[in-house]
Tab-separated table of C-alpha atoms in Angstrom:
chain	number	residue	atom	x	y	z
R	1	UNK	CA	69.135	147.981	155.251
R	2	UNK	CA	70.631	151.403	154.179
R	3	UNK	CA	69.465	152.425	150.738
R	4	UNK	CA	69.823	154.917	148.145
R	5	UNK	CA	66.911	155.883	146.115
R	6	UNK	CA	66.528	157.367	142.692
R	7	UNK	CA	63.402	158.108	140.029
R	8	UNK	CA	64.488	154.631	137.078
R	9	UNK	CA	63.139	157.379	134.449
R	10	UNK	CA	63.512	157.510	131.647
R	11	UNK	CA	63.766	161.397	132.006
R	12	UNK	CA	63.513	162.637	128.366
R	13	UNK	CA	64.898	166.039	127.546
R	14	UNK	CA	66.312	168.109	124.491
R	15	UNK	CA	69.262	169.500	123.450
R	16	UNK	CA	70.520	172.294	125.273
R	17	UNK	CA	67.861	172.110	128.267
R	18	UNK	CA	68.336	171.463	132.078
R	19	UNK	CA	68.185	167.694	133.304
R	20	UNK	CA	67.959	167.164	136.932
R	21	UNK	CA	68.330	164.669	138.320
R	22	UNK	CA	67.538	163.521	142.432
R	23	UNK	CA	68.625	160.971	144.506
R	24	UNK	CA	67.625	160.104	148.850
R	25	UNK	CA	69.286	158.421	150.953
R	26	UNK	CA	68.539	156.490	154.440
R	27	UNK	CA	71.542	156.497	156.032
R	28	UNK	CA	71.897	159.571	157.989
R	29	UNK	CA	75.381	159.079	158.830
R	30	UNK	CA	76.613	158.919	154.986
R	31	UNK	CA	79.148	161.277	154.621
R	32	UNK	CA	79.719	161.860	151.058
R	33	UNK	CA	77.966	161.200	147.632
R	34	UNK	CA	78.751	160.639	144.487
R	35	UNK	CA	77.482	160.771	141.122
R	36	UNK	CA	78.723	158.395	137.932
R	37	UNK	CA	77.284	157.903	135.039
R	38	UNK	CA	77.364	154.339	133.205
R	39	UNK	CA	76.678	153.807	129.063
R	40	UNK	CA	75.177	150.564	128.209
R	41	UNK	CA	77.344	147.732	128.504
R	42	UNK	CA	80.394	149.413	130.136
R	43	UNK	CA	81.328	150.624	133.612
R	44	UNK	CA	80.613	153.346	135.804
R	45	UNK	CA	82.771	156.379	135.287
R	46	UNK	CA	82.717	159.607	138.409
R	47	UNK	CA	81.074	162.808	137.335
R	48	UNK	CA	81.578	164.270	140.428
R	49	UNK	CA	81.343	164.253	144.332
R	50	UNK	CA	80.138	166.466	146.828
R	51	UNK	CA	80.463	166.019	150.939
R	52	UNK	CA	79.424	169.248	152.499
R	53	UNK	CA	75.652	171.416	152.256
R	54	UNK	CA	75.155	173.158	149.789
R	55	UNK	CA	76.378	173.257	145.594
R	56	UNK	CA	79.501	172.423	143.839
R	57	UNK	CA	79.844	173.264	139.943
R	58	UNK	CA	82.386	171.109	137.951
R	59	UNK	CA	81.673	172.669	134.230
R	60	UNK	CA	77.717	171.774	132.711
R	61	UNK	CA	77.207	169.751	136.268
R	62	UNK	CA	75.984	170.790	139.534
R	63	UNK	CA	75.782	168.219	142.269
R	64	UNK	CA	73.513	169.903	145.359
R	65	UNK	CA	73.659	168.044	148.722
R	66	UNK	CA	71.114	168.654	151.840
R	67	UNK	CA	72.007	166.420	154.256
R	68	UNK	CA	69.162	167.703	156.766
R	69	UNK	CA	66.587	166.421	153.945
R	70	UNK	CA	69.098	162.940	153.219
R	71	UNK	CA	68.758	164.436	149.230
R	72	UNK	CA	71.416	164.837	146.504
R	73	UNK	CA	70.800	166.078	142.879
R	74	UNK	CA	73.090	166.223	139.942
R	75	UNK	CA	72.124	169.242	137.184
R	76	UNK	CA	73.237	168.853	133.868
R	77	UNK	CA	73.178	172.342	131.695
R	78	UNK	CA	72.897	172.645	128.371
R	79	UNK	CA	72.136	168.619	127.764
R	80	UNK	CA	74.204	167.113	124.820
R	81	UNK	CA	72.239	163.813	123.101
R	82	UNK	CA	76.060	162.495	124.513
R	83	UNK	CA	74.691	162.737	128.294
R	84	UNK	CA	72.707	159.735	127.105
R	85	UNK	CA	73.048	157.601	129.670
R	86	UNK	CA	72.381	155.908	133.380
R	87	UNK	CA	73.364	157.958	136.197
R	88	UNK	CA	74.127	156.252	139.381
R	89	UNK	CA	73.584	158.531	142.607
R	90	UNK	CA	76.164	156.692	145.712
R	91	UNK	CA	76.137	157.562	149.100
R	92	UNK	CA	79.260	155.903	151.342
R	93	UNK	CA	78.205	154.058	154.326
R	94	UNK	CA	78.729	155.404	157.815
R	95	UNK	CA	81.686	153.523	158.548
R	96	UNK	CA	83.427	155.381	155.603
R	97	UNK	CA	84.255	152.354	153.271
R	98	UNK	CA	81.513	151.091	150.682
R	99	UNK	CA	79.365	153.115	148.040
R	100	UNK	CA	75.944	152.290	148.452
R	101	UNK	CA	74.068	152.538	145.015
R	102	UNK	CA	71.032	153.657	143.605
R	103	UNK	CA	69.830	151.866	141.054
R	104	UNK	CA	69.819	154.839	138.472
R	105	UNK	CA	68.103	156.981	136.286
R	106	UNK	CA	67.876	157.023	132.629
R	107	UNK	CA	68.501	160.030	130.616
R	108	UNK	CA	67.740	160.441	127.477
R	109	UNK	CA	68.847	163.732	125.281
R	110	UNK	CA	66.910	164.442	122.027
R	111	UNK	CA	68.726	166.298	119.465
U	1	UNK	CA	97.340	155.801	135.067
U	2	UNK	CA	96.625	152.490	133.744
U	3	UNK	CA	93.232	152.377	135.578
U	4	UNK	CA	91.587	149.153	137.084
U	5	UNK	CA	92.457	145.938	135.112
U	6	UNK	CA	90.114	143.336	135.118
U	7	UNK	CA	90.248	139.710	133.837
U	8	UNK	CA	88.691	137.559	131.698
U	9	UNK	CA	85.803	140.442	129.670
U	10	UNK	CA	83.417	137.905	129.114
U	11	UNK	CA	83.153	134.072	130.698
U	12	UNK	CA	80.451	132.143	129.802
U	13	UNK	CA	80.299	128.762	132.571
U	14	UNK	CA	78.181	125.629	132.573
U	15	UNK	CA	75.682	125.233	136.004
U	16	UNK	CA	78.108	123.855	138.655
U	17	UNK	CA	81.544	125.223	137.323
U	18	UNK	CA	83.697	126.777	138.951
U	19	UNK	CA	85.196	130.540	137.807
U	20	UNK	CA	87.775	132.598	138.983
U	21	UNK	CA	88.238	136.543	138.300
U	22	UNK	CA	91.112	138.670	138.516
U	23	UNK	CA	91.104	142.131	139.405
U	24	UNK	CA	94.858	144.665	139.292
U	25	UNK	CA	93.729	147.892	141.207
U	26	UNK	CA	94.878	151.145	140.183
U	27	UNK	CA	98.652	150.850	141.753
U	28	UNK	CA	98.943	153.564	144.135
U	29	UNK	CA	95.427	152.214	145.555
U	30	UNK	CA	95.298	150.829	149.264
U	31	UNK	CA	91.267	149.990	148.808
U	32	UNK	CA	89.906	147.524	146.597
U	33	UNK	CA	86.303	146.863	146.417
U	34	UNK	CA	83.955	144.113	144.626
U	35	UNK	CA	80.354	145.021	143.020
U	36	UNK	CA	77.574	142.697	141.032
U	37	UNK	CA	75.239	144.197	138.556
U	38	UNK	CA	72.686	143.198	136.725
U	39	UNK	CA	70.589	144.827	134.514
U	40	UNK	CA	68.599	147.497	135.226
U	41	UNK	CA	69.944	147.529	138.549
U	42	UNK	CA	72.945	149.863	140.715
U	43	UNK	CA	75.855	148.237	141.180
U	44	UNK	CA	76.007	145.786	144.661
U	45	UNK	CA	78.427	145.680	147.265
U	46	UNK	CA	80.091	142.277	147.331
U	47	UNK	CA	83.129	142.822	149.922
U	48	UNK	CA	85.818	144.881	150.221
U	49	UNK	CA	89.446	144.656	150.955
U	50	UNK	CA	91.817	147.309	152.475
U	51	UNK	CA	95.650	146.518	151.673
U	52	UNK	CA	95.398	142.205	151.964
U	53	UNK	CA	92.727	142.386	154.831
U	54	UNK	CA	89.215	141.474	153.214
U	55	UNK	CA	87.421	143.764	156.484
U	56	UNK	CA	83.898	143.920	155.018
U	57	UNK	CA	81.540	141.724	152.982
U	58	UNK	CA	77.939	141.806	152.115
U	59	UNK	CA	74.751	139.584	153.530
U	60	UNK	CA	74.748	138.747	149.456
U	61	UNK	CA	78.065	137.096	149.231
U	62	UNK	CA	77.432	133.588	149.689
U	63	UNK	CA	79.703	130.777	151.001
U	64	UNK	CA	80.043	129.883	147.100
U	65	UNK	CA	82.089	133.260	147.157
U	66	UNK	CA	85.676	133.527	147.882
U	67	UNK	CA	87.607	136.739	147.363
U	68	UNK	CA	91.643	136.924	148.661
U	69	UNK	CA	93.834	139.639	147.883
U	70	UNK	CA	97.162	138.203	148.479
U	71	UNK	CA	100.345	140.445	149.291
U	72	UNK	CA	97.425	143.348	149.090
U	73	UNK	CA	97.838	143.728	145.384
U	74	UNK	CA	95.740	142.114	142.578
U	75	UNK	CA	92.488	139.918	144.068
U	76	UNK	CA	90.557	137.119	143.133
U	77	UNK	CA	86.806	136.418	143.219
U	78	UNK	CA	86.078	132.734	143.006
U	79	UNK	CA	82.727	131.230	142.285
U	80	UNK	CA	82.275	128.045	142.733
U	81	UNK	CA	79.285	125.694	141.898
U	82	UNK	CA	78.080	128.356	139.926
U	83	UNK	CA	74.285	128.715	139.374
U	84	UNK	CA	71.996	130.976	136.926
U	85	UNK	CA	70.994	133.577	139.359
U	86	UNK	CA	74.928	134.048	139.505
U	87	UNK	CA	74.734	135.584	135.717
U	88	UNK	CA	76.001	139.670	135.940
U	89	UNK	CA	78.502	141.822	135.636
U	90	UNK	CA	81.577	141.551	138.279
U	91	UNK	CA	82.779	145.085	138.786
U	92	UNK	CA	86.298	145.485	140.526
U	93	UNK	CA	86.775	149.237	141.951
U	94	UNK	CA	89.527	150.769	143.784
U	95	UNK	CA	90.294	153.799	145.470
U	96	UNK	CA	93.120	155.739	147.529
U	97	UNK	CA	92.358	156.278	151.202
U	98	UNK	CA	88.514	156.423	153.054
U	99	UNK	CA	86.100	158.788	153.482
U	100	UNK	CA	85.707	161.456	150.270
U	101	UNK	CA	88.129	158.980	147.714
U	102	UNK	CA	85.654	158.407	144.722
U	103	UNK	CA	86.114	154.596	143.728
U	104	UNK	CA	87.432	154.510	140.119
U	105	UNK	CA	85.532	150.860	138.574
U	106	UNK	CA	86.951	148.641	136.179
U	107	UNK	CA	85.305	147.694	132.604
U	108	UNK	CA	84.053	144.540	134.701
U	109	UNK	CA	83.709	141.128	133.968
U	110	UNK	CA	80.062	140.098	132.237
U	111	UNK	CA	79.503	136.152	133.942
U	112	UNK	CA	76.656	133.851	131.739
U	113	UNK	CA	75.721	130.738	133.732
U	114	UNK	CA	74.178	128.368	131.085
């Protein structure tokens, strides 16, 4: 059974700090991963995705991918109490067609 | 962009009833995909259907579950004899193409079994 890990949380941090957030995965031929992040009571909406070693920076969030490790993190700069939320960490199965989940992490932003 | 459409919100069933959901994919959208959640948990694969061919589906999808995707448009996910453990959130997804396409979710359809 391939899975997709993640830390439930809650991770608490304030306003304005660094939350990061990390994700594993077991199956070794997952070829891309992807981060959303889900309010209470609605759907999940994309942050971002990332497919090849190393960082990619879409404005306050960097997703970092090591595929020799099977680990994916998502930073989140300068936190806003709006980042409140669950973020889902997804790796696509080897054949290239479902998103495997992880079951989230909670983040919570003090102001 | 009218996003993923999904249909009914909310359905609340009696034990044993059968229910039918409707999902409209994003139109340009070859890939359309089925999830579960419930709380507290990631979303679950359910099946998934490329054009009208349904070429994957999950260990968890019963023979109570019936998904079709006629004329590889809109699908259906039927439930039938519904129990309690069948209580979550139905989350329709689509997406362009394999590989790197990100699958862009519907607001779901939230399922109480009484």
């Amino acid at each position: 059974q391939k899975e997709v890990e993640q830390n439930s949380g809650p991770l608490s941090v304030p306003e304005g700090a660094i939350a990061s957030l990390n994700c594993t995965y077991s199956d070794r031929g997952s070829q891309s991963f992807f981060w959303y992040r889900q309010y209470s009571g609605k759907s999940p909406e994309l942050i971002m995705f990332i497919y090849s070693n190393g960082d990619k920076e879409d404005g306050r969030f960097t997703a970092q991918l090591n595929k020799a490790s099977q680990y994916v993190s998502l930073l989140i700069r300068d936190s806003q109490p709006s980042d409140s939320a669950t973020y889902l960490c997804a790796a696509r199965n080897q054949a290239g067609t479902a998103l495997i989940f992880g079951k989230g992490t909670t983040l919570s932003v003090s102001s | 962009d009218t996003g993923v459409s999904q249909d009914p919100r909310h359905k609340i069933t009696k034990r044993g009833q059968n229910v039918t959901f409707r999902c409209d994919p994003i139109s340009e959208h070859n890939r359309l995909y089925w999830y579960r959640q419930t709380l507290g948990q990631g979303p679950e694969f359910l099946t998934y259907f490329q054009n009208e061919a349904q070429l994957e589906k999950s260990r968890l999808l019963s023979d109570r579950f019936s998904a079709e995707r006629p004329k590889g448009s809109f699908s259906t996910l039927e439930i039938q004899r519904t129990e309690q453990g069948d209580s979550a959130m139905y989350l329709c997804a689509s997406s362009q193409g394999e590989g790197y396409s990100p699958l862009h979710f519907g607001n779901g359809t939230r399922l109480t079994v009484t």
